[in-house]
Amino acid sequence: MQLHPVSLECRHISLSYGNNEVLRDVNLKIEPGEFFALLGPSGSGKSTLLRLIAGFNRHQRGELLVGGSDITNVPPHARNIGMVFQNYALWPHMTVFDNVAFGLVERRETRDAIRRKVGEVLELVGLSQFAERRPGQLSGGQQQRVALARTVVIEPKLLLLDEPLSNLDKNLRVQMREELKNLQHKLGLTTVFVTHDQEEAMTTADRMAVLDKGVLQQVGSAAGLYDYPVNRFVAGFVGTANVLEGEVTQVTGESLSFLVPGIGNLLLPRPAEAPEVGRAAISFRPHQVQISVRDEWGDASRVWLDGKVESAEFLGEFSRYRVRVGEVAVVADQAHYAGIGMLPMGTAVRLGIEPSQLRYLDA
């Protein structure tokens, strides 16, 4: 099987349906052989962008380049782009072999070539022994492998996956995302997949893009987006985040003053790239918060907030507390150890945040 990874580039892509702007000035470069995720909530434009790449809809402005060539005017059947749909779209009356061979038959390849290529790809996805079965005799995970094999066998330039794991139960999703990642690495095929599941994107993709309301919010690695979100939306969508809205009132050589309504003025160490005076927000992750009962001594290097436990959830590996700090509810996760009980509601606590973990977000 000869697969040659190519780049994919969106240059100022915009698409509207009447007055509804679905994609707005999307600029994106995906490298050859990259496993790339489009992540966002329903209505964000991620599936529209995937279908646009496949050729099922058309942008009004911008360029769509595959391997450096603009394919905007190339019809879907001539793009040689493979797509796996959410429902797999397998022919129920055909065997696994015939489902996988369908695209090769349409291309009028020889019987020997079809037999060789289908055999090779079925072995690749671990389904050689199921060649004569029909889709209804397979599990959900096996059906997904058939759909992947049918797409890969035509040796596409790009592989597109639309919510590939959404129809599987949780345990099988974990198994299949690992298999999907391993298969993509074996093939070295440039792959773009759409998901609304942040865990799925973070554990599978080399890089990902977060979309909201048709606008590309941020592109980067999972760790990059999680640790350094550029705005409130990314901070809240990629993982769980506490966001404190407020105002930077003063910036000096070593510190800044951040006024949070309902909490008061926080004196914080000045970060390398200090925000300007004015409206701003800071974010931090629940697991980065240290909880101490009010009369315990705390690390002086941390930023401390006083509050009361409003609710508590036991989640196995950790306990999640919701702490009322003035007018703000702060979420704090604490690792669970046997023999250590949970703090009861109403407990007066202090929340300690390491200053290096605070992120200043764009307004």
Short mmCIF file of C-alpha atoms in Angstrom, two decimals:
data_model
loop_
_atom_site.label_atom_id
_atom_site.label_comp_id
_atom_site.label_asym_id
_atom_site.label_seq_id
_atom_site.Cartn_x
_atom_site.Cartn_y
_atom_site.Cartn_z
CA MET A 1 0.00 0.00 0.00
CA GLN A 2 1.50 3.29 -1.14
CA LEU A 3 0.36 6.16 1.07
CA HIS A 4 2.05 9.53 0.67
CA PRO A 5 1.19 12.03 3.40
CA VAL A 6 0.32 15.52 2.22
CA SER A 7 -0.29 18.85 3.91
CA LEU A 8 -3.69 20.48 4.28
CA GLU A 9 -4.12 24.23 4.47
CA CYS A 10 -7.13 26.49 4.94
CA ARG A 11 -6.50 30.10 3.94
CA HIS A 12 -9.12 32.64 5.00
CA ILE A 13 -11.94 30.12 4.62
CA SER A 14 -15.42 31.58 5.15
CA LEU A 15 -18.80 29.94 4.61
CA SER A 16 -22.30 31.28 5.19
CA TYR A 17 -25.83 29.99 4.80
CA GLY A 18 -27.79 33.16 4.14
CA ASN A 19 -27.03 35.50 7.05
CA ASN A 20 -25.67 32.66 9.18
CA GLU A 21 -21.85 32.71 9.21
CA VAL A 22 -20.83 29.11 9.85
CA LEU A 23 -17.07 29.56 9.27
CA ARG A 24 -15.35 32.91 9.63
CA ASP A 25 -11.88 33.54 8.20
CA VAL A 26 -10.42 30.15 9.18
CA ASN A 27 -6.64 29.89 8.76
CA LEU A 28 -5.15 26.49 9.50
CA LYS A 29 -2.10 24.47 8.41
CA ILE A 30 -1.96 20.71 9.01
CA GLU A 31 1.38 19.03 8.38
CA PRO A 32 1.92 15.86 6.29
CA GLY A 33 1.27 12.74 8.36
CA GLU A 34 -0.24 14.67 11.26
CA PHE A 35 -3.13 13.34 13.35
CA PHE A 36 -5.20 16.49 13.84
CA ALA A 37 -8.43 17.07 15.79
CA LEU A 38 -11.15 19.67 15.26
CA LEU A 39 -12.68 20.20 18.68
CA GLY A 40 -15.70 22.27 19.63
CA PRO A 41 -19.28 22.23 20.89
CA SER A 42 -22.32 21.58 18.72
CA GLY A 43 -22.73 24.37 16.20
CA SER A 44 -19.08 25.43 16.35
CA GLY A 45 -18.48 24.70 12.65
CA LYS A 46 -16.13 21.73 13.05
CA SER A 47 -18.26 19.24 11.07
CA THR A 48 -18.93 21.88 8.42
CA LEU A 49 -15.20 22.37 7.99
CA LEU A 50 -14.62 18.61 7.72
CA ARG A 51 -17.34 18.28 5.05
CA LEU A 52 -15.90 21.27 3.24
CA ILE A 53 -12.53 19.49 3.03
CA ALA A 54 -14.31 16.41 1.65
CA GLY A 55 -16.09 18.56 -0.93
CA PHE A 56 -19.64 18.09 0.37
CA ASN A 57 -20.10 21.83 0.83
CA ARG A 58 -18.38 24.86 -0.64
CA HIS A 59 -16.81 27.95 0.91
CA GLN A 60 -17.56 31.39 -0.51
CA ARG A 61 -14.19 32.90 0.33
CA GLY A 62 -10.67 31.58 0.76
CA GLU A 63 -8.50 28.75 -0.52
CA LEU A 64 -8.36 25.06 0.38
CA LEU A 65 -4.98 23.52 -0.42
CA VAL A 66 -3.98 19.84 -0.34
CA GLY A 67 -0.31 19.19 -0.98
CA GLY A 68 0.03 22.85 -1.97
CA SER A 69 -2.67 22.71 -4.69
CA ASP A 70 -6.00 24.50 -4.40
CA ILE A 71 -8.81 21.91 -4.62
CA THR A 72 -11.70 24.37 -4.20
CA ASN A 73 -13.09 23.59 -7.66
CA VAL A 74 -12.32 19.85 -7.59
CA PRO A 75 -15.50 17.72 -7.17
CA PRO A 76 -15.64 15.33 -4.18
CA HIS A 77 -15.14 12.12 -6.20
CA ALA A 78 -11.95 13.50 -7.76
CA ARG A 79 -10.28 14.67 -4.54
CA ASN A 80 -9.15 11.19 -3.41
CA ILE A 81 -10.04 12.00 0.18
CA GLY A 82 -11.36 9.22 2.39
CA MET A 83 -14.06 9.87 4.98
CA VAL A 84 -15.44 7.66 7.74
CA PHE A 85 -18.93 8.71 8.80
CA GLN A 86 -20.33 8.62 12.30
CA ASN A 87 -22.72 5.75 11.47
CA TYR A 88 -20.07 3.87 9.38
CA ALA A 89 -22.48 3.58 6.38
CA LEU A 90 -21.69 -0.09 5.71
CA TRP A 91 -23.74 -2.14 3.22
CA PRO A 92 -25.64 -4.62 5.45
CA HIS A 93 -26.23 -7.18 2.67
CA MET A 94 -22.55 -7.36 1.67
CA THR A 95 -19.71 -9.26 3.31
CA VAL A 96 -16.84 -7.49 5.05
CA PHE A 97 -14.64 -8.30 2.03
CA ASP A 98 -17.13 -6.80 -0.42
CA ASN A 99 -17.70 -3.71 1.74
CA VAL A 100 -13.98 -3.02 1.83
CA ALA A 101 -13.59 -3.78 -1.88
CA PHE A 102 -16.43 -1.47 -2.93
CA GLY A 103 -14.27 1.54 -3.81
CA LEU A 104 -11.77 -0.57 -5.71
CA VAL A 105 -14.57 -2.17 -7.75
CA GLU A 106 -15.91 1.28 -8.60
CA ARG A 107 -12.45 2.19 -9.84
CA ARG A 108 -12.46 -0.95 -12.01
CA GLU A 109 -9.30 -2.43 -10.52
CA THR A 110 -8.43 -6.02 -11.45
CA ARG A 111 -9.65 -8.94 -9.37
CA ASP A 112 -6.10 -9.81 -8.36
CA ALA A 113 -5.40 -6.24 -7.27
CA ILE A 114 -8.65 -6.10 -5.30
CA ARG A 115 -7.95 -9.43 -3.59
CA ARG A 116 -4.43 -8.34 -2.67
CA LYS A 117 -5.32 -4.87 -1.42
CA VAL A 118 -8.37 -5.94 0.58
CA GLY A 119 -6.43 -8.81 2.15
CA GLU A 120 -3.64 -6.44 3.11
CA VAL A 121 -5.89 -3.86 4.73
CA LEU A 122 -8.02 -6.43 6.56
CA GLU A 123 -4.85 -7.84 8.08
CA LEU A 124 -3.81 -4.32 9.02
CA VAL A 125 -7.03 -3.77 11.01
CA GLY A 126 -7.08 -7.30 12.43
CA LEU A 127 -10.18 -8.55 10.58
CA SER A 128 -8.80 -11.14 8.15
CA GLN A 129 -10.81 -13.93 9.79
CA PHE A 130 -14.06 -11.94 9.42
CA ALA A 131 -13.87 -11.37 5.65
CA GLU A 132 -16.98 -13.45 4.88
CA ARG A 133 -19.16 -12.10 7.68
CA ARG A 134 -21.74 -9.37 7.28
CA PRO A 135 -21.76 -6.11 9.31
CA GLY A 136 -24.71 -7.27 11.43
CA GLN A 137 -22.55 -10.14 12.73
CA LEU A 138 -19.86 -7.77 14.02
CA SER A 139 -19.45 -5.70 17.16
CA GLY A 140 -19.49 -1.90 17.01
CA GLY A 141 -15.70 -1.75 17.23
CA GLN A 142 -15.31 -4.30 14.43
CA GLN A 143 -17.76 -2.37 12.24
CA GLN A 144 -15.68 0.75 12.75
CA ARG A 145 -12.56 -1.14 11.63
CA VAL A 146 -14.38 -2.24 8.48
CA ALA A 147 -15.31 1.38 7.75
CA LEU A 148 -11.69 2.41 8.27
CA ALA A 149 -10.42 -0.42 6.07
CA ARG A 150 -12.87 0.50 3.28
CA THR A 151 -11.59 4.08 3.38
CA VAL A 152 -7.88 3.28 3.65
CA VAL A 153 -7.88 0.65 0.89
CA ILE A 154 -8.37 3.29 -1.83
CA GLU A 155 -5.08 4.89 -0.72
CA PRO A 156 -6.48 8.38 -0.08
CA LYS A 157 -4.45 11.55 0.24
CA LEU A 158 -6.28 12.46 3.45
CA LEU A 159 -8.35 10.54 6.00
CA LEU A 160 -11.32 12.37 7.53
CA LEU A 161 -13.13 11.01 10.60
CA ASP A 162 -16.48 12.42 11.74
CA GLU A 163 -17.06 11.70 15.46
CA PRO A 164 -15.48 8.24 14.95
CA LEU A 165 -16.03 6.89 18.46
CA SER A 166 -19.34 8.46 19.49
CA ASN A 167 -21.40 5.29 18.85
CA LEU A 168 -19.28 3.11 21.16
CA ASP A 169 -19.61 2.58 24.90
CA LYS A 170 -17.03 4.16 27.20
CA ASN A 171 -14.72 1.16 27.65
CA LEU A 172 -14.69 0.37 23.94
CA ARG A 173 -14.04 4.04 23.11
CA VAL A 174 -10.86 3.95 25.18
CA GLN A 175 -9.70 0.79 23.41
CA MET A 176 -10.61 2.02 19.94
CA ARG A 177 -8.98 5.42 20.27
CA GLU A 178 -5.70 3.65 21.05
CA GLU A 179 -6.18 1.35 18.05
CA LEU A 180 -7.05 4.33 15.87
CA LYS A 181 -3.93 6.17 16.96
CA ASN A 182 -1.71 3.13 16.33
CA LEU A 183 -3.24 2.55 12.88
CA GLN A 184 -2.74 6.18 11.89
CA HIS A 185 0.90 6.06 12.97
CA LYS A 186 1.46 2.85 10.99
CA LEU A 187 -0.03 4.39 7.86
CA GLY A 188 1.53 7.82 8.31
CA LEU A 189 -1.62 9.21 6.67
CA THR A 190 -2.61 12.83 7.25
CA THR A 191 -5.75 12.50 9.35
CA VAL A 192 -8.33 15.04 10.50
CA PHE A 193 -11.04 14.03 12.93
CA VAL A 194 -13.96 15.89 14.43
CA THR A 195 -15.01 15.44 18.03
CA HIS A 196 -16.79 17.32 20.81
CA ASP A 197 -15.05 15.08 23.38
CA GLN A 198 -12.04 16.89 24.81
CA GLU A 199 -10.57 13.70 26.32
CA GLU A 200 -10.77 11.96 22.95
CA ALA A 201 -8.92 14.82 21.25
CA MET A 202 -6.31 15.24 23.97
CA THR A 203 -5.38 11.54 24.14
CA THR A 204 -5.29 10.93 20.38
CA ALA A 205 -4.29 13.95 18.33
CA ASP A 206 -0.81 15.34 17.70
CA ARG A 207 -2.35 18.80 17.61
CA MET A 208 -5.85 20.18 17.72
CA ALA A 209 -7.86 23.27 16.87
CA VAL A 210 -10.68 24.61 19.04
CA LEU A 211 -13.59 26.25 17.21
CA ASP A 212 -16.49 28.26 18.58
CA LYS A 213 -19.24 29.90 16.51
CA GLY A 214 -17.26 29.40 13.31
CA VAL A 215 -14.12 31.11 14.63
CA LEU A 216 -10.82 29.32 15.18
CA GLN A 217 -9.98 30.07 18.81
CA GLN A 218 -6.60 28.36 19.28
CA VAL A 219 -4.38 25.73 17.65
CA GLY A 220 -1.71 23.66 19.39
CA SER A 221 -0.85 20.51 21.29
CA ALA A 222 -3.17 19.19 23.99
CA ALA A 223 -0.74 20.27 26.73
CA GLY A 224 -0.28 23.68 25.10
CA LEU A 225 -4.01 24.41 24.98
CA TYR A 226 -4.59 23.03 28.46
CA ASP A 227 -1.71 24.90 30.12
CA TYR A 228 -1.83 28.12 28.11
CA PRO A 229 -5.38 28.87 26.93
CA VAL A 230 -5.63 32.20 25.09
CA ASN A 231 -9.16 33.09 26.15
CA ARG A 232 -12.05 32.22 28.44
CA PHE A 233 -13.68 29.84 25.97
CA VAL A 234 -10.59 27.65 25.49
CA ALA A 235 -9.86 27.64 29.22
CA GLY A 236 -13.37 26.38 29.97
CA PHE A 237 -13.72 23.97 27.05
CA VAL A 238 -10.34 22.19 27.20
CA GLY A 239 -10.51 20.74 30.68
CA THR A 240 -12.14 22.38 33.70
CA ALA A 241 -11.06 25.86 34.72
CA ASN A 242 -11.77 28.42 37.39
CA VAL A 243 -12.05 31.88 35.87
CA LEU A 244 -11.96 35.04 37.99
CA GLU A 245 -13.24 38.13 36.20
CA GLY A 246 -11.82 41.41 37.39
CA GLU A 247 -9.63 44.38 36.69
CA VAL A 248 -5.89 44.94 36.71
CA THR A 249 -5.62 48.19 38.67
CA GLN A 250 -1.84 48.57 38.91
CA VAL A 251 1.28 46.97 37.44
CA THR A 252 4.68 47.55 39.07
CA GLY A 253 8.13 46.06 38.56
CA GLU A 254 7.48 42.91 40.60
CA SER A 255 3.74 42.71 41.18
CA LEU A 256 0.29 43.63 39.95
CA SER A 257 -2.99 44.35 41.67
CA PHE A 258 -6.02 42.43 40.47
CA LEU A 259 -9.40 43.51 41.79
CA VAL A 260 -12.07 40.80 41.81
CA PRO A 261 -15.65 41.85 42.65
CA GLY A 262 -16.87 40.03 45.74
CA ILE A 263 -13.36 38.92 46.72
CA GLY A 264 -11.28 42.08 46.84
CA ASN A 265 -7.83 43.07 45.70
CA LEU A 266 -5.27 40.32 45.02
CA LEU A 267 -1.60 41.25 45.02
CA LEU A 268 -0.01 38.88 42.48
CA PRO A 269 3.57 38.39 41.25
CA ARG A 270 4.02 40.07 37.88
CA PRO A 271 4.18 37.48 35.06
CA ALA A 272 6.74 37.69 32.24
CA GLU A 273 4.07 39.10 29.93
CA ALA A 274 2.07 41.32 32.23
CA PRO A 275 -1.45 42.34 31.19
CA GLU A 276 -2.29 45.99 30.77
CA VAL A 277 -4.31 47.94 33.32
CA GLY A 278 -8.02 47.39 32.69
CA ARG A 279 -10.59 44.59 32.44
CA ALA A 280 -9.07 41.10 32.48
CA ALA A 281 -9.54 37.56 33.75
CA ILE A 282 -7.30 34.96 35.35
CA SER A 283 -7.78 31.21 35.21
CA PHE A 284 -6.41 28.22 37.08
CA ARG A 285 -7.20 24.50 37.13
CA PRO A 286 -8.99 22.75 40.02
CA HIS A 287 -6.13 20.31 40.61
CA GLN A 288 -3.73 23.23 41.07
CA VAL A 289 -5.58 24.42 44.18
CA GLN A 290 -4.38 23.43 47.65
CA ILE A 291 -7.09 23.26 50.34
CA SER A 292 -6.26 23.96 53.98
CA VAL A 293 -8.62 24.40 56.90
CA ARG A 294 -8.71 28.03 57.95
CA ASP A 295 -6.39 27.78 60.99
CA GLU A 296 -3.65 25.74 59.23
CA TRP A 297 -0.38 27.33 58.20
CA GLY A 298 0.01 27.69 54.42
CA ASP A 299 2.90 28.15 52.00
CA ALA A 300 3.60 31.89 51.91
CA SER A 301 4.54 31.76 48.21
CA ARG A 302 0.98 30.89 47.21
CA VAL A 303 -1.96 33.18 46.60
CA TRP A 304 -4.53 32.43 49.31
CA LEU A 305 -8.29 32.85 49.18
CA ASP A 306 -10.60 32.36 52.16
CA GLY A 307 -13.91 30.57 51.68
CA LYS A 308 -16.37 27.92 52.83
CA VAL A 309 -17.06 24.47 51.40
CA GLU A 310 -20.35 24.65 49.54
CA SER A 311 -20.48 21.09 48.19
CA ALA A 312 -18.26 18.02 47.84
CA GLU A 313 -18.18 15.06 45.44
CA PHE A 314 -16.21 11.84 45.81
CA LEU A 315 -14.96 10.85 42.33
CA GLY A 316 -12.66 7.95 43.18
CA GLU A 317 -9.15 9.19 42.47
CA PHE A 318 -9.98 12.61 43.84
CA SER A 319 -12.60 14.62 45.69
CA ARG A 320 -14.03 17.74 44.05
CA TYR A 321 -14.96 20.64 46.29
CA ARG A 322 -16.99 23.71 45.41
CA VAL A 323 -15.86 26.52 47.66
CA ARG A 324 -17.66 29.83 48.00
CA VAL A 325 -15.12 32.66 48.04
CA GLY A 326 -17.02 35.92 48.39
CA GLU A 327 -19.39 36.00 45.42
CA VAL A 328 -17.37 33.46 43.43
CA ALA A 329 -17.56 29.65 43.45
CA VAL A 330 -14.12 28.04 43.06
CA VAL A 331 -13.68 24.34 42.17
CA ALA A 332 -10.79 22.52 43.86
CA ASP A 333 -9.75 18.89 43.32
CA GLN A 334 -7.86 16.99 46.01
CA ALA A 335 -6.24 13.56 45.54
CA HIS A 336 -7.99 10.84 47.54
CA TYR A 337 -6.13 8.68 50.06
CA ALA A 338 -7.71 5.87 52.08
CA GLY A 339 -8.47 6.87 55.65
CA ILE A 340 -8.68 10.59 54.96
CA GLY A 341 -12.26 11.81 55.16
CA MET A 342 -13.86 14.55 53.13
CA LEU A 343 -14.37 18.04 54.45
CA PRO A 344 -18.00 18.61 55.48
CA MET A 345 -20.09 21.38 53.96
CA GLY A 346 -19.69 24.70 55.72
CA THR A 347 -16.04 24.08 56.65
CA ALA A 348 -14.00 27.30 56.62
CA VAL A 349 -11.01 26.73 54.33
CA ARG A 350 -8.18 28.54 52.62
CA LEU A 351 -7.39 27.90 48.95
CA GLY A 352 -3.75 28.20 47.91
CA ILE A 353 -2.80 28.75 44.25
CA GLU A 354 0.75 28.61 42.91
CA PRO A 355 1.26 31.96 41.09
CA SER A 356 3.08 30.30 38.17
CA GLN A 357 -0.13 28.40 37.36
CA LEU A 358 -2.28 31.51 36.98
CA ARG A 359 -3.13 32.37 33.38
CA TYR A 360 -4.13 35.84 32.23
CA LEU A 361 -6.76 35.59 29.51
CA ASP A 362 -7.60 37.93 26.67
CA ALA A 363 -10.59 40.13 27.33
#
